[in-house]
Amino acid sequence: MTKHLRAKKQYQNTSRQFVGKKYSMSSLPNIEHSIAIPYQLRVLFTERAFEPANPLVRQLLCTKESGARRKAIIYIDEGVATANSQLVPQIEAYFQHHRADLNLRGIHLLPAGEPIKNETDYLKQIYAQIEDQKICRHSYLIAIGGGALLDTVGFAAATAHRGIRHIRFPTTTLGQGDAGVGVKNGFNFRGKKNFVGTFSPPFAVVNDFAFLETLPEKHLRNGYIEAIKVALIRDASFFEWIESNADALNRFDPDALRQLVHTSAQHHVTHIATSGDPFEMGSVRPLDFGHWAAHKLEQLSDFRISHGEAVAIGIAIDTLYSQNIGYLDAPSADRILALIKKLHLPTYAPELELQTSENQNATLAGLEEFREHLGGLLTITLLKQIGQRFEVHEMDTEKILQSIAQLPR
Ligand SMILES: NC(=O)c1ccc[n+]([C@@H]2O[C@H](COP(=O)([O-])OP(=O)(O)OC[C@H]3O[C@@H](n4cnc5c(N)ncnc54)[C@H](O)[C@@H]3O)[C@@H](O)[C@H]2O)c1
Ligand SMILES: [Zn+2]
């Protein structure tokens, strides 16, 4: 053994001795402190937030310590702006009306949907505008749009100056009930969903129901599946409520829509705030029920399949799998699949047949990617009953393929 190797071995032995002990390698003690950071997760409900008589936005931006006029840059999803031609002039008029308190530093339209999360140019554009407008950590970055736009602007807000106050206005049912009310943002890299991102609670979320009036049918339905998801893992009575209101939801009855969005948001926020793991340090992710296959299907379809549609298929697969491994009873599995179908959400996509060059079903790769993304032990949420979940750390490939083959088409 060379002198160098001997020294290295001796160092490794010494280090092992200290593993798990509160000793420093030197004679000086280590320094350790817990840091508790109180976060307020606020989801405010309103309608027509930018009508001059609605005080919510002004009150929200003008916090106690504010002296100067509050600066804000606003980013709007192009799809939302196109569907609401009055939105931009209305916001300009709102800030003009409240100009004593508010200082609007620009309104910018950004492309809608998943493409914005695939292309770094938009992120660079946002950083440049933050810099140009001298937006500081006490200014606001406001995002109005679908989950994809919120994820991108949220990431820019969390990283520019290491964190600018960020207010989200989700404009889809999926955003108002799930994507917009959580603490994550994300950006895709090399086609992998949310490969880049942070855990960063927004300053506030404003769920303005009036935005849903222009949302296309397909996207109205997408929020239904995240509500079904949260009901399946947490609340059987919410599942029953969705079942008994399925006709109203199919008519997009405003009261039913609002109730669904509100209960879904409440469950998502409550889970994040009370599960003991808001920043997902552990391996258990019940809110990602059905998502291991969903994220892979979105990617395999080159994002032709929307997030909500992919989650519907992913939930159908994991429901059948829960049945096939002997946990969920057949009548419950049938009820879940019937509700997804009744709400005109998909339970199958041709991408499920794609094979890899090694002749493996391509969707299965989603499991390993899911594990890699979450870190630690593979942990998949499954169902014991409607409203009652459990976790497994491995899945049987044959049984997954059997579940895929049983999907209603
Ligand atoms: N950060 C999170 O915790 C989290 C959670 C779940 C999902 N997500 C992400 O959210 C994204 C999906 O979000 P989404 O379902 O809201 O879809 P989306 O952002 O893709 O938007 C869907 C489409 O609807 C249009 N649109 C949005 N609001 C509209 C309105 N009011 N009127 C007319 N058109 C409107 C958009 O322009 C777009 O074309 C995915 O990228 C997903 O990964 C994030
Ligand atoms: Zn989701």
GROMACS .gro file of C-alpha atoms and ligand atoms in nm:
model
  454
    1MET     CA    1   0.000   0.000   0.000
    2THR     CA    2   0.143   0.339  -0.098
    3LYS     CA    3   0.173   0.617   0.154
    4HIS     CA    4  -0.106   0.804  -0.024
    5LEU     CA    5  -0.347   0.507  -0.011
    6ARG     CA    6  -0.264   0.443   0.355
    7ALA     CA    7  -0.342   0.803   0.441
    8LYS     CA    8  -0.668   0.789   0.242
    9LYS     CA    9  -0.779   0.469   0.420
   10GLN     CA   10  -0.694   0.614   0.757
   11TYR     CA   11  -0.902   0.925   0.673
   12GLN     CA   12  -1.200   0.710   0.560
   13ASN     CA   13  -1.186   0.508   0.884
   14THR     CA   14  -1.175   0.823   1.090
   15SER     CA   15  -1.468   0.974   0.897
   16ARG     CA   16  -1.674   0.658   0.946
   17GLN     CA   17  -1.620   0.686   1.319
   18PHE     CA   18  -1.790   1.026   1.315
   19VAL     CA   19  -2.088   0.941   1.099
   20GLY     CA   20  -2.406   1.007   1.295
   21LYS     CA   21  -2.221   1.177   1.579
   22LYS     CA   22  -2.231   1.543   1.653
   23TYR     CA   23  -1.856   1.579   1.636
   24SER     CA   24  -1.655   1.790   1.405
   25MET     CA   25  -1.346   1.659   1.231
   26SER     CA   26  -1.155   1.937   1.401
   27SER     CA   27  -1.140   2.020   1.770
   28LEU     CA   28  -1.395   2.297   1.711
   29PRO     CA   29  -1.764   2.208   1.744
   30ASN     CA   30  -1.998   2.207   1.446
   31ILE     CA   31  -2.252   2.487   1.428
   32GLU     CA   32  -2.613   2.382   1.390
   33HIS     CA   33  -2.940   2.576   1.408
   34SER     CA   34  -3.288   2.491   1.293
   35ILE     CA   35  -3.444   2.763   1.084
   36ALA     CA   36  -3.822   2.783   1.095
   37ILE     CA   37  -3.967   2.997   0.820
   38PRO     CA   38  -4.336   3.075   0.852
   39TYR     CA   39  -4.511   3.078   0.515
   40GLN     CA   40  -4.862   3.196   0.454
   41LEU     CA   41  -5.033   3.008   0.173
   42ARG     CA   42  -5.321   3.233   0.069
   43VAL     CA   43  -5.579   3.152  -0.195
   44LEU     CA   44  -5.823   3.438  -0.234
   45PHE     CA   45  -6.148   3.400  -0.424
   46THR     CA   46  -6.302   3.682  -0.621
   47GLU     CA   47  -6.470   3.773  -0.947
   48ARG     CA   48  -6.354   4.037  -1.194
   49ALA     CA   49  -6.048   4.136  -0.995
   50PHE     CA   50  -5.959   4.420  -1.232
   51GLU     CA   51  -6.285   4.611  -1.219
   52PRO     CA   52  -6.193   4.946  -1.062
   53ALA     CA   53  -6.439   4.897  -0.775
   54ASN     CA   54  -6.276   4.567  -0.673
   55PRO     CA   55  -6.021   4.660  -0.403
   56LEU     CA   56  -5.857   4.317  -0.369
   57VAL     CA   57  -5.551   4.367  -0.592
   58ARG     CA   58  -5.471   4.712  -0.453
   59GLN     CA   59  -5.505   4.588  -0.095
   60LEU     CA   60  -5.295   4.282  -0.170
   61LEU     CA   61  -5.009   4.477  -0.324
   62CYS     CA   62  -5.004   4.755  -0.067
   63THR     CA   63  -4.871   4.572   0.234
   64LYS     CA   64  -4.824   4.734   0.574
   65GLU     CA   65  -4.464   4.835   0.523
   66SER     CA   66  -4.523   4.981   0.179
   67GLY     CA   67  -4.438   5.344   0.146
   68ALA     CA   68  -4.354   5.388  -0.218
   69ARG     CA   69  -4.593   5.297  -0.497
   70ARG     CA   70  -4.577   4.922  -0.550
   71LYS     CA   71  -4.414   4.819  -0.876
   72ALA     CA   72  -4.557   4.530  -1.074
   73ILE     CA   73  -4.498   4.359  -1.405
   74ILE     CA   74  -4.782   4.150  -1.539
   75TYR     CA   75  -4.752   3.844  -1.763
   76ILE     CA   76  -5.062   3.719  -1.940
   77ASP     CA   77  -5.122   3.391  -2.122
   78GLU     CA   78  -5.187   3.477  -2.489
   79GLY     CA   79  -5.482   3.239  -2.493
   80VAL     CA   80  -5.643   3.431  -2.205
   81ALA     CA   81  -5.574   3.771  -2.361
   82THR     CA   82  -5.717   3.659  -2.696
   83ALA     CA   83  -6.031   3.523  -2.532
   84ASN     CA   84  -6.072   3.842  -2.321
   85SER     CA   85  -5.992   4.134  -2.554
   86GLN     CA   86  -6.083   4.380  -2.276
   87LEU     CA   87  -5.843   4.232  -2.022
   88VAL     CA   88  -5.530   4.434  -2.104
   89PRO     CA   89  -5.710   4.773  -2.125
   90GLN     CA   90  -5.900   4.684  -1.808
   91ILE     CA   91  -5.579   4.611  -1.615
   92GLU     CA   92  -5.423   4.933  -1.745
   93ALA     CA   93  -5.731   5.126  -1.632
   94TYR     CA   94  -5.719   4.954  -1.289
   95PHE     CA   95  -5.358   5.053  -1.228
   96GLN     CA   96  -5.429   5.404  -1.360
   97HIS     CA   97  -5.725   5.431  -1.122
   98HIS     CA   98  -5.506   5.324  -0.828
   99ARG     CA   99  -5.195   5.508  -0.947
  100ALA     CA  100  -5.143   5.669  -0.607
  101ASP     CA  101  -5.054   5.324  -0.471
  102LEU     CA  102  -4.963   5.112  -0.772
  103ASN     CA  103  -4.696   5.146  -1.037
  104LEU     CA  104  -4.748   4.925  -1.341
  105ARG     CA  105  -4.415   4.856  -1.515
  106GLY     CA  106  -4.545   4.662  -1.813
  107ILE     CA  107  -4.794   4.405  -1.934
  108HIS     CA  108  -4.650   4.128  -2.150
  109LEU     CA  109  -4.823   3.849  -2.335
  110LEU     CA  110  -4.655   3.509  -2.336
  111PRO     CA  111  -4.734   3.198  -2.541
  112ALA     CA  112  -4.988   2.963  -2.394
  113GLY     CA  113  -4.952   2.606  -2.282
  114GLU     CA  114  -4.661   2.364  -2.259
  115PRO     CA  115  -4.434   2.527  -2.527
  116ILE     CA  116  -4.352   2.809  -2.282
  117LYS     CA  117  -4.205   2.550  -2.042
  118ASN     CA  118  -3.987   2.397  -2.313
  119GLU     CA  119  -3.813   2.712  -2.437
  120THR     CA  120  -3.560   2.908  -2.228
  121ASP     CA  121  -3.595   3.222  -2.444
  122TYR     CA  122  -3.912   3.322  -2.259
  123LEU     CA  123  -3.742   3.286  -1.925
  124LYS     CA  124  -3.454   3.506  -2.041
  125GLN     CA  125  -3.707   3.760  -2.166
  126ILE     CA  126  -3.869   3.775  -1.821
  127TYR     CA  127  -3.531   3.816  -1.646
  128ALA     CA  128  -3.442   4.098  -1.888
  129GLN     CA  129  -3.770   4.278  -1.819
  130ILE     CA  130  -3.719   4.244  -1.442
  131GLU     CA  131  -3.375   4.397  -1.481
  132ASP     CA  132  -3.487   4.673  -1.721
  133GLN     CA  133  -3.775   4.778  -1.496
  134LYS     CA  134  -3.565   4.764  -1.178
  135ILE     CA  135  -3.806   4.520  -1.021
  136CYS     CA  136  -3.681   4.443  -0.670
  137ARG     CA  137  -3.766   4.182  -0.406
  138HIS     CA  138  -4.046   4.405  -0.277
  139SER     CA  139  -4.202   4.446  -0.620
  140TYR     CA  140  -4.446   4.200  -0.777
  141LEU     CA  141  -4.443   3.963  -1.067
  142ILE     CA  142  -4.803   3.887  -1.151
  143ALA     CA  143  -4.891   3.591  -1.371
  144ILE     CA  144  -5.234   3.546  -1.528
  145GLY     CA  145  -5.291   3.224  -1.716
  146GLY     CA  146  -5.287   2.847  -1.731
  147GLY     CA  147  -5.064   2.623  -1.520
  148ALA     CA  148  -4.785   2.626  -1.779
  149LEU     CA  149  -4.751   3.006  -1.776
  150LEU     CA  150  -4.776   3.011  -1.395
  151ASP     CA  151  -4.498   2.752  -1.371
  152THR     CA  152  -4.267   2.959  -1.594
  153VAL     CA  153  -4.331   3.301  -1.444
  154GLY     CA  154  -4.324   3.144  -1.096
  155PHE     CA  155  -3.980   3.001  -1.166
  156ALA     CA  156  -3.854   3.339  -1.290
  157ALA     CA  157  -4.001   3.509  -0.981
  158ALA     CA  158  -3.842   3.253  -0.747
  159THR     CA  159  -3.497   3.285  -0.901
  160ALA     CA  160  -3.454   3.651  -1.009
  161HIS     CA  161  -3.294   3.837  -0.718
  162ARG     CA  162  -3.337   3.501  -0.537
  163GLY     CA  163  -3.708   3.566  -0.505
  164ILE     CA  164  -3.950   3.839  -0.604
  165ARG     CA  165  -4.303   3.855  -0.466
  166HIS     CA  166  -4.519   3.654  -0.696
  167ILE     CA  167  -4.896   3.666  -0.737
  168ARG     CA  168  -5.071   3.400  -0.941
  169PHE     CA  169  -5.403   3.435  -1.116
  170PRO     CA  170  -5.478   3.083  -1.242
  171THR     CA  171  -5.728   3.098  -1.528
  172THR     CA  172  -5.800   2.727  -1.577
  173THR     CA  173  -5.991   2.487  -1.356
  174LEU     CA  174  -5.673   2.281  -1.325
  175GLY     CA  175  -5.479   2.591  -1.224
  176GLN     CA  176  -5.738   2.718  -0.975
  177GLY     CA  177  -5.790   2.379  -0.815
  178ASP     CA  178  -5.435   2.241  -0.826
  179ALA     CA  179  -5.141   2.374  -1.031
  180GLY     CA  180  -5.176   2.738  -0.927
  181VAL     CA  181  -5.245   2.691  -0.557
  182GLY     CA  182  -4.938   2.487  -0.466
  183VAL     CA  183  -4.581   2.582  -0.384
  184LYS     CA  184  -4.400   2.448  -0.689
  185ASN     CA  185  -4.295   2.598  -1.018
  186GLY     CA  186  -4.127   2.418  -1.303
  187PHE     CA  187  -3.963   2.417  -1.637
  188ASN     CA  188  -3.907   2.129  -1.882
  189PHE     CA  189  -3.558   2.027  -1.991
  190ARG     CA  190  -3.473   1.782  -2.272
  191GLY     CA  191  -3.840   1.695  -2.286
  192LYS     CA  192  -3.850   1.595  -1.918
  193LYS     CA  193  -4.137   1.757  -1.733
  194ASN     CA  194  -4.046   1.998  -1.454
  195PHE     CA  195  -3.681   1.894  -1.459
  196VAL     CA  196  -3.594   2.246  -1.342
  197GLY     CA  197  -3.790   2.424  -1.073
  198THR     CA  198  -3.816   2.534  -0.713
  199PHE     CA  199  -4.043   2.502  -0.412
  200SER     CA  200  -4.145   2.857  -0.351
  201PRO     CA  201  -4.478   2.962  -0.203
  202PRO     CA  202  -4.632   3.252  -0.394
  203PHE     CA  203  -4.711   3.578  -0.216
  204ALA     CA  204  -5.076   3.502  -0.292
  205VAL     CA  205  -5.302   3.319  -0.534
  206VAL     CA  206  -5.614   3.490  -0.663
  207ASN     CA  207  -5.879   3.256  -0.802
  208ASP     CA  208  -6.098   3.481  -1.015
  209PHE     CA  209  -6.387   3.264  -1.132
  210ALA     CA  210  -6.477   3.505  -1.414
  211PHE     CA  211  -6.175   3.380  -1.609
  212LEU     CA  212  -6.339   3.038  -1.642
  213GLU     CA  213  -6.612   3.193  -1.860
  214THR     CA  214  -6.382   3.186  -2.165
  215LEU     CA  215  -6.200   2.861  -2.092
  216PRO     CA  216  -6.252   2.600  -2.370
  217GLU     CA  217  -6.447   2.287  -2.274
  218LYS     CA  218  -6.151   2.053  -2.292
  219HIS     CA  219  -5.960   2.264  -2.040
  220LEU     CA  220  -6.265   2.305  -1.816
  221ARG     CA  221  -6.275   1.924  -1.792
  222ASN     CA  222  -5.901   1.897  -1.719
  223GLY     CA  223  -5.952   2.043  -1.370
  224TYR     CA  224  -6.212   1.774  -1.298
  225ILE     CA  225  -5.951   1.501  -1.297
  226GLU     CA  226  -5.727   1.668  -1.036
  227ALA     CA  227  -6.040   1.705  -0.821
  228ILE     CA  228  -6.117   1.334  -0.870
  229LYS     CA  229  -5.753   1.257  -0.785
  230VAL     CA  230  -5.760   1.446  -0.456
  231ALA     CA  231  -6.099   1.294  -0.371
  232LEU     CA  232  -5.965   0.943  -0.437
  233ILE     CA  233  -5.668   0.986  -0.207
  234ARG     CA  234  -5.834   1.193   0.068
  235ASP     CA  235  -6.209   1.226   0.067
  236ALA     CA  236  -6.471   0.967  -0.037
  237SER     CA  237  -6.753   1.217   0.022
  238PHE     CA  238  -6.601   1.460  -0.231
  239PHE     CA  239  -6.585   1.172  -0.481
  240GLU     CA  240  -6.956   1.108  -0.419
  241TRP     CA  241  -7.026   1.480  -0.462
  242ILE     CA  242  -6.851   1.477  -0.802
  243GLU     CA  243  -7.048   1.165  -0.902
  244SER     CA  244  -7.380   1.322  -0.809
  245ASN     CA  245  -7.292   1.651  -0.977
  246ALA     CA  246  -7.152   1.496  -1.295
  247ASP     CA  247  -7.447   1.617  -1.507
  248ALA     CA  248  -7.409   1.974  -1.378
  249LEU     CA  249  -7.034   1.955  -1.439
  250ASN     CA  250  -7.097   1.829  -1.793
  251ARG     CA  251  -7.316   2.140  -1.846
  252PHE     CA  252  -7.039   2.354  -1.688
  253ASP     CA  253  -7.291   2.486  -1.440
  254PRO     CA  254  -7.109   2.782  -1.274
  255ASP     CA  255  -7.208   2.685  -0.918
  256ALA     CA  256  -7.092   2.325  -0.963
  257LEU     CA  257  -6.768   2.444  -1.125
  258ARG     CA  258  -6.694   2.684  -0.839
  259GLN     CA  259  -6.769   2.425  -0.575
  260LEU     CA  260  -6.545   2.170  -0.746
  261VAL     CA  261  -6.258   2.417  -0.784
  262HIS     CA  262  -6.293   2.541  -0.426
  263THR     CA  263  -6.298   2.194  -0.269
  264SER     CA  264  -6.011   2.076  -0.489
  265ALA     CA  265  -5.801   2.384  -0.397
  266GLN     CA  266  -5.884   2.337  -0.030
  267HIS     CA  267  -5.769   1.974  -0.035
  268HIS     CA  268  -5.450   2.054  -0.225
  269VAL     CA  269  -5.357   2.343   0.005
  270THR     CA  270  -5.451   2.152   0.320
  271HIS     CA  271  -5.238   1.858   0.213
  272ILE     CA  272  -4.938   2.081   0.142
  273ALA     CA  273  -4.978   2.274   0.467
  274THR     CA  274  -5.047   1.983   0.700
  275SER     CA  275  -4.879   1.673   0.557
  276GLY     CA  276  -4.552   1.766   0.725
  277ASP     CA  277  -4.361   1.769   0.397
  278PRO     CA  278  -4.454   2.085   0.203
  279PHE     CA  279  -4.128   2.091   0.009
  280GLU     CA  280  -4.136   1.719  -0.068
  281MET     CA  281  -3.817   1.617   0.110
  282GLY     CA  282  -3.944   1.263   0.166
  283SER     CA  283  -4.052   1.013  -0.097
  284VAL     CA  284  -4.429   1.004  -0.046
  285ARG     CA  285  -4.628   1.209  -0.302
  286PRO     CA  286  -4.998   1.134  -0.276
  287LEU     CA  287  -5.084   1.441  -0.485
  288ASP     CA  288  -4.897   1.273  -0.768
  289PHE     CA  289  -5.137   0.978  -0.775
  290GLY     CA  290  -5.158   0.866  -1.140
  291HIS     CA  291  -4.879   1.103  -1.242
  292TRP     CA  292  -4.591   0.862  -1.310
  293ALA     CA  293  -4.760   0.742  -1.629
  294ALA     CA  294  -4.914   1.084  -1.698
  295HIS     CA  295  -4.586   1.272  -1.720
  296LYS     CA  296  -4.443   1.004  -1.949
  297LEU     CA  297  -4.750   1.012  -2.175
  298GLU     CA  298  -4.732   1.391  -2.207
  299GLN     CA  299  -4.370   1.354  -2.316
  300LEU     CA  300  -4.433   1.056  -2.551
  301SER     CA  301  -4.713   1.249  -2.722
  302ASP     CA  302  -4.488   1.553  -2.763
  303PHE     CA  303  -4.742   1.728  -2.539
  304ARG     CA  304  -5.035   1.654  -2.774
  305ILE     CA  305  -5.194   1.498  -2.465
  306SER     CA  306  -5.261   1.773  -2.210
  307HIS     CA  307  -5.167   1.734  -1.845
  308GLY     CA  308  -5.529   1.678  -1.737
  309GLU     CA  309  -5.592   1.418  -2.008
  310ALA     CA  310  -5.268   1.238  -1.922
  311VAL     CA  311  -5.358   1.235  -1.551
  312ALA     CA  312  -5.699   1.085  -1.635
  313ILE     CA  313  -5.525   0.797  -1.818
  314GLY     CA  314  -5.263   0.763  -1.541
  315ILE     CA  315  -5.535   0.741  -1.276
  316ALA     CA  316  -5.721   0.480  -1.483
  317ILE     CA  317  -5.400   0.271  -1.503
  318ASP     CA  318  -5.324   0.296  -1.130
  319THR     CA  319  -5.688   0.226  -1.040
  320LEU     CA  320  -5.684  -0.099  -1.242
  321TYR     CA  321  -5.341  -0.182  -1.100
  322SER     CA  322  -5.475  -0.131  -0.745
  323GLN     CA  323  -5.749  -0.379  -0.834
  324ASN     CA  324  -5.512  -0.624  -1.008
  325ILE     CA  325  -5.288  -0.652  -0.703
  326GLY     CA  326  -5.588  -0.730  -0.487
  327TYR     CA  327  -5.645  -0.406  -0.294
  328LEU     CA  328  -5.923  -0.209  -0.458
  329ASP     CA  329  -6.249  -0.400  -0.507
  330ALA     CA  330  -6.390  -0.432  -0.859
  331PRO     CA  331  -6.708  -0.224  -0.798
  332SER     CA  332  -6.495   0.069  -0.672
  333ALA     CA  333  -6.258   0.045  -0.971
  334ASP     CA  334  -6.561   0.038  -1.204
  335ARG     CA  335  -6.707   0.347  -1.034
  336ILE     CA  336  -6.383   0.540  -1.079
  337LEU     CA  337  -6.349   0.448  -1.447
  338ALA     CA  338  -6.719   0.522  -1.505
  339LEU     CA  339  -6.685   0.871  -1.352
  340ILE     CA  340  -6.379   0.954  -1.565
  341LYS     CA  341  -6.570   0.839  -1.873
  342LYS     CA  342  -6.888   1.022  -1.773
  343LEU     CA  343  -6.695   1.349  -1.750
  344HIS     CA  344  -6.561   1.285  -2.103
  345LEU     CA  345  -6.203   1.249  -1.993
  346PRO     CA  346  -5.983   0.992  -2.170
  347THR     CA  347  -5.886   0.653  -2.026
  348TYR     CA  348  -5.667   0.549  -2.319
  349ALA     CA  349  -5.422   0.697  -2.572
  350PRO     CA  350  -5.242   0.527  -2.864
  351GLU     CA  351  -4.910   0.639  -2.712
  352LEU     CA  352  -4.960   0.357  -2.457
  353GLU     CA  353  -4.866   0.112  -2.734
  354LEU     CA  354  -4.529   0.275  -2.813
  355GLN     CA  355  -4.225   0.050  -2.766
  356THR     CA  356  -3.863   0.141  -2.691
  357SER     CA  357  -3.573   0.018  -2.907
  358GLU     CA  358  -3.536  -0.267  -2.652
  359ASN     CA  359  -3.897  -0.372  -2.720
  360GLN     CA  360  -4.021  -0.250  -2.383
  361ASN     CA  361  -4.345  -0.060  -2.342
  362ALA     CA  362  -4.233   0.304  -2.354
  363THR     CA  363  -4.472   0.421  -2.080
  364LEU     CA  364  -4.297   0.195  -1.828
  365ALA     CA  365  -3.988   0.418  -1.847
  366GLY     CA  366  -4.205   0.674  -1.665
  367LEU     CA  367  -4.161   0.477  -1.343
  368GLU     CA  368  -3.784   0.510  -1.332
  369GLU     CA  369  -3.803   0.875  -1.443
  370PHE     CA  370  -4.053   0.939  -1.165
  371ARG     CA  371  -3.819   0.783  -0.909
  372GLU     CA  372  -3.524   0.980  -1.044
  373HIS     CA  373  -3.721   1.306  -1.035
  374LEU     CA  374  -3.847   1.255  -0.680
  375GLY     CA  375  -3.524   1.112  -0.549
  376GLY     CA  376  -3.490   0.837  -0.292
  377LEU     CA  377  -3.703   0.530  -0.289
  378LEU     CA  378  -3.959   0.475  -0.565
  379THR     CA  379  -4.291   0.552  -0.395
  380ILE     CA  380  -4.618   0.515  -0.581
  381THR     CA  381  -4.956   0.598  -0.433
  382LEU     CA  382  -5.231   0.342  -0.494
  383LEU     CA  383  -5.586   0.294  -0.369
  384LYS     CA  384  -5.725   0.067  -0.103
  385GLN     CA  385  -6.067   0.219  -0.131
  386ILE     CA  386  -6.219   0.534  -0.273
  387GLY     CA  387  -6.079   0.803  -0.039
  388GLN     CA  388  -5.811   0.577   0.108
  389ARG     CA  389  -5.462   0.550  -0.031
  390PHE     CA  390  -5.149   0.352   0.043
  391GLU     CA  391  -4.796   0.351  -0.091
  392VAL     CA  392  -4.585   0.085  -0.264
  393HIS     CA  393  -4.215   0.091  -0.345
  394GLU     CA  394  -4.222  -0.131  -0.651
  395MET     CA  395  -4.465  -0.214  -0.926
  396ASP     CA  396  -4.502  -0.539  -1.114
  397THR     CA  397  -4.436  -0.480  -1.485
  398GLU     CA  398  -4.668  -0.759  -1.600
  399LYS     CA  399  -4.951  -0.624  -1.387
  400ILE     CA  400  -4.898  -0.271  -1.523
  401LEU     CA  401  -4.918  -0.409  -1.878
  402GLN     CA  402  -5.228  -0.607  -1.781
  403SER     CA  403  -5.384  -0.284  -1.643
  404ILE     CA  404  -5.300  -0.094  -1.963
  405ALA     CA  405  -5.458  -0.373  -2.170
  406GLN     CA  406  -5.778  -0.349  -1.960
  407LEU     CA  407  -5.821   0.027  -2.006
  408PRO     CA  408  -6.162   0.118  -2.147
  409ARG     CA  409  -6.122   0.274  -2.494
  410LIG     N1  410  -4.669   2.364  -1.024
  410LIG     C1  411  -4.750   2.266  -0.996
  410LIG     O1  412  -4.763   2.225  -0.879
  410LIG     C2  413  -4.832   2.202  -1.103
  410LIG     C3  414  -4.931   2.108  -1.068
  410LIG     C4  415  -5.009   2.053  -1.170
  410LIG     C5  416  -4.985   2.088  -1.302
  410LIG     N2  417  -4.886   2.178  -1.334
  410LIG     C6  418  -4.859   2.217  -1.472
  410LIG     O2  419  -4.968   2.293  -1.522
  410LIG     C7  420  -4.969   2.280  -1.665
  410LIG     C8  421  -5.110   2.255  -1.714
  410LIG     O3  422  -5.185   2.366  -1.681
  410LIG     P1  423  -5.331   2.395  -1.742
  410LIG     O4  424  -5.410   2.271  -1.743
  410LIG     O5  425  -5.381   2.511  -1.669
  410LIG     O6  426  -5.305   2.421  -1.896
  410LIG     P2  427  -5.219   2.523  -1.981
  410LIG     O7  428  -5.141   2.617  -1.902
  410LIG     O8  429  -5.147   2.436  -2.078
  410LIG     O9  430  -5.332   2.607  -2.058
  410LIG     C9  431  -5.425   2.542  -2.139
  410LIG    C10  432  -5.476   2.629  -2.252
  410LIG    O10  433  -5.585   2.704  -2.206
  410LIG    C11  434  -5.570   2.840  -2.243
  410LIG     N3  435  -5.636   2.919  -2.141
  410LIG    C12  436  -5.602   2.927  -2.010
  410LIG     N4  437  -5.693   2.998  -1.944
  410LIG    C13  438  -5.785   3.040  -2.032
  410LIG    C14  439  -5.902   3.117  -2.022
  410LIG     N5  440  -5.948   3.160  -1.904
  410LIG     N6  441  -5.972   3.142  -2.135
  410LIG    C15  442  -5.930   3.093  -2.253
  410LIG     N7  443  -5.822   3.018  -2.270
  410LIG    C16  444  -5.749   2.991  -2.160
  410LIG    C17  445  -5.423   2.860  -2.253
  410LIG    O11  446  -5.395   2.968  -2.338
  410LIG    C18  447  -5.378   2.726  -2.310
  410LIG    O12  448  -5.393   2.726  -2.450
  410LIG    C19  449  -4.873   2.167  -1.699
  410LIG    O13  450  -4.752   2.221  -1.746
  410LIG    C20  451  -4.850   2.099  -1.565
  410LIG    O14  452  -4.724   2.035  -1.558
  410LIG    C21  453  -4.810   2.234  -1.235
  411ZN      ZN  454  -5.130   1.714  -1.202
   0.00000   0.00000   0.00000
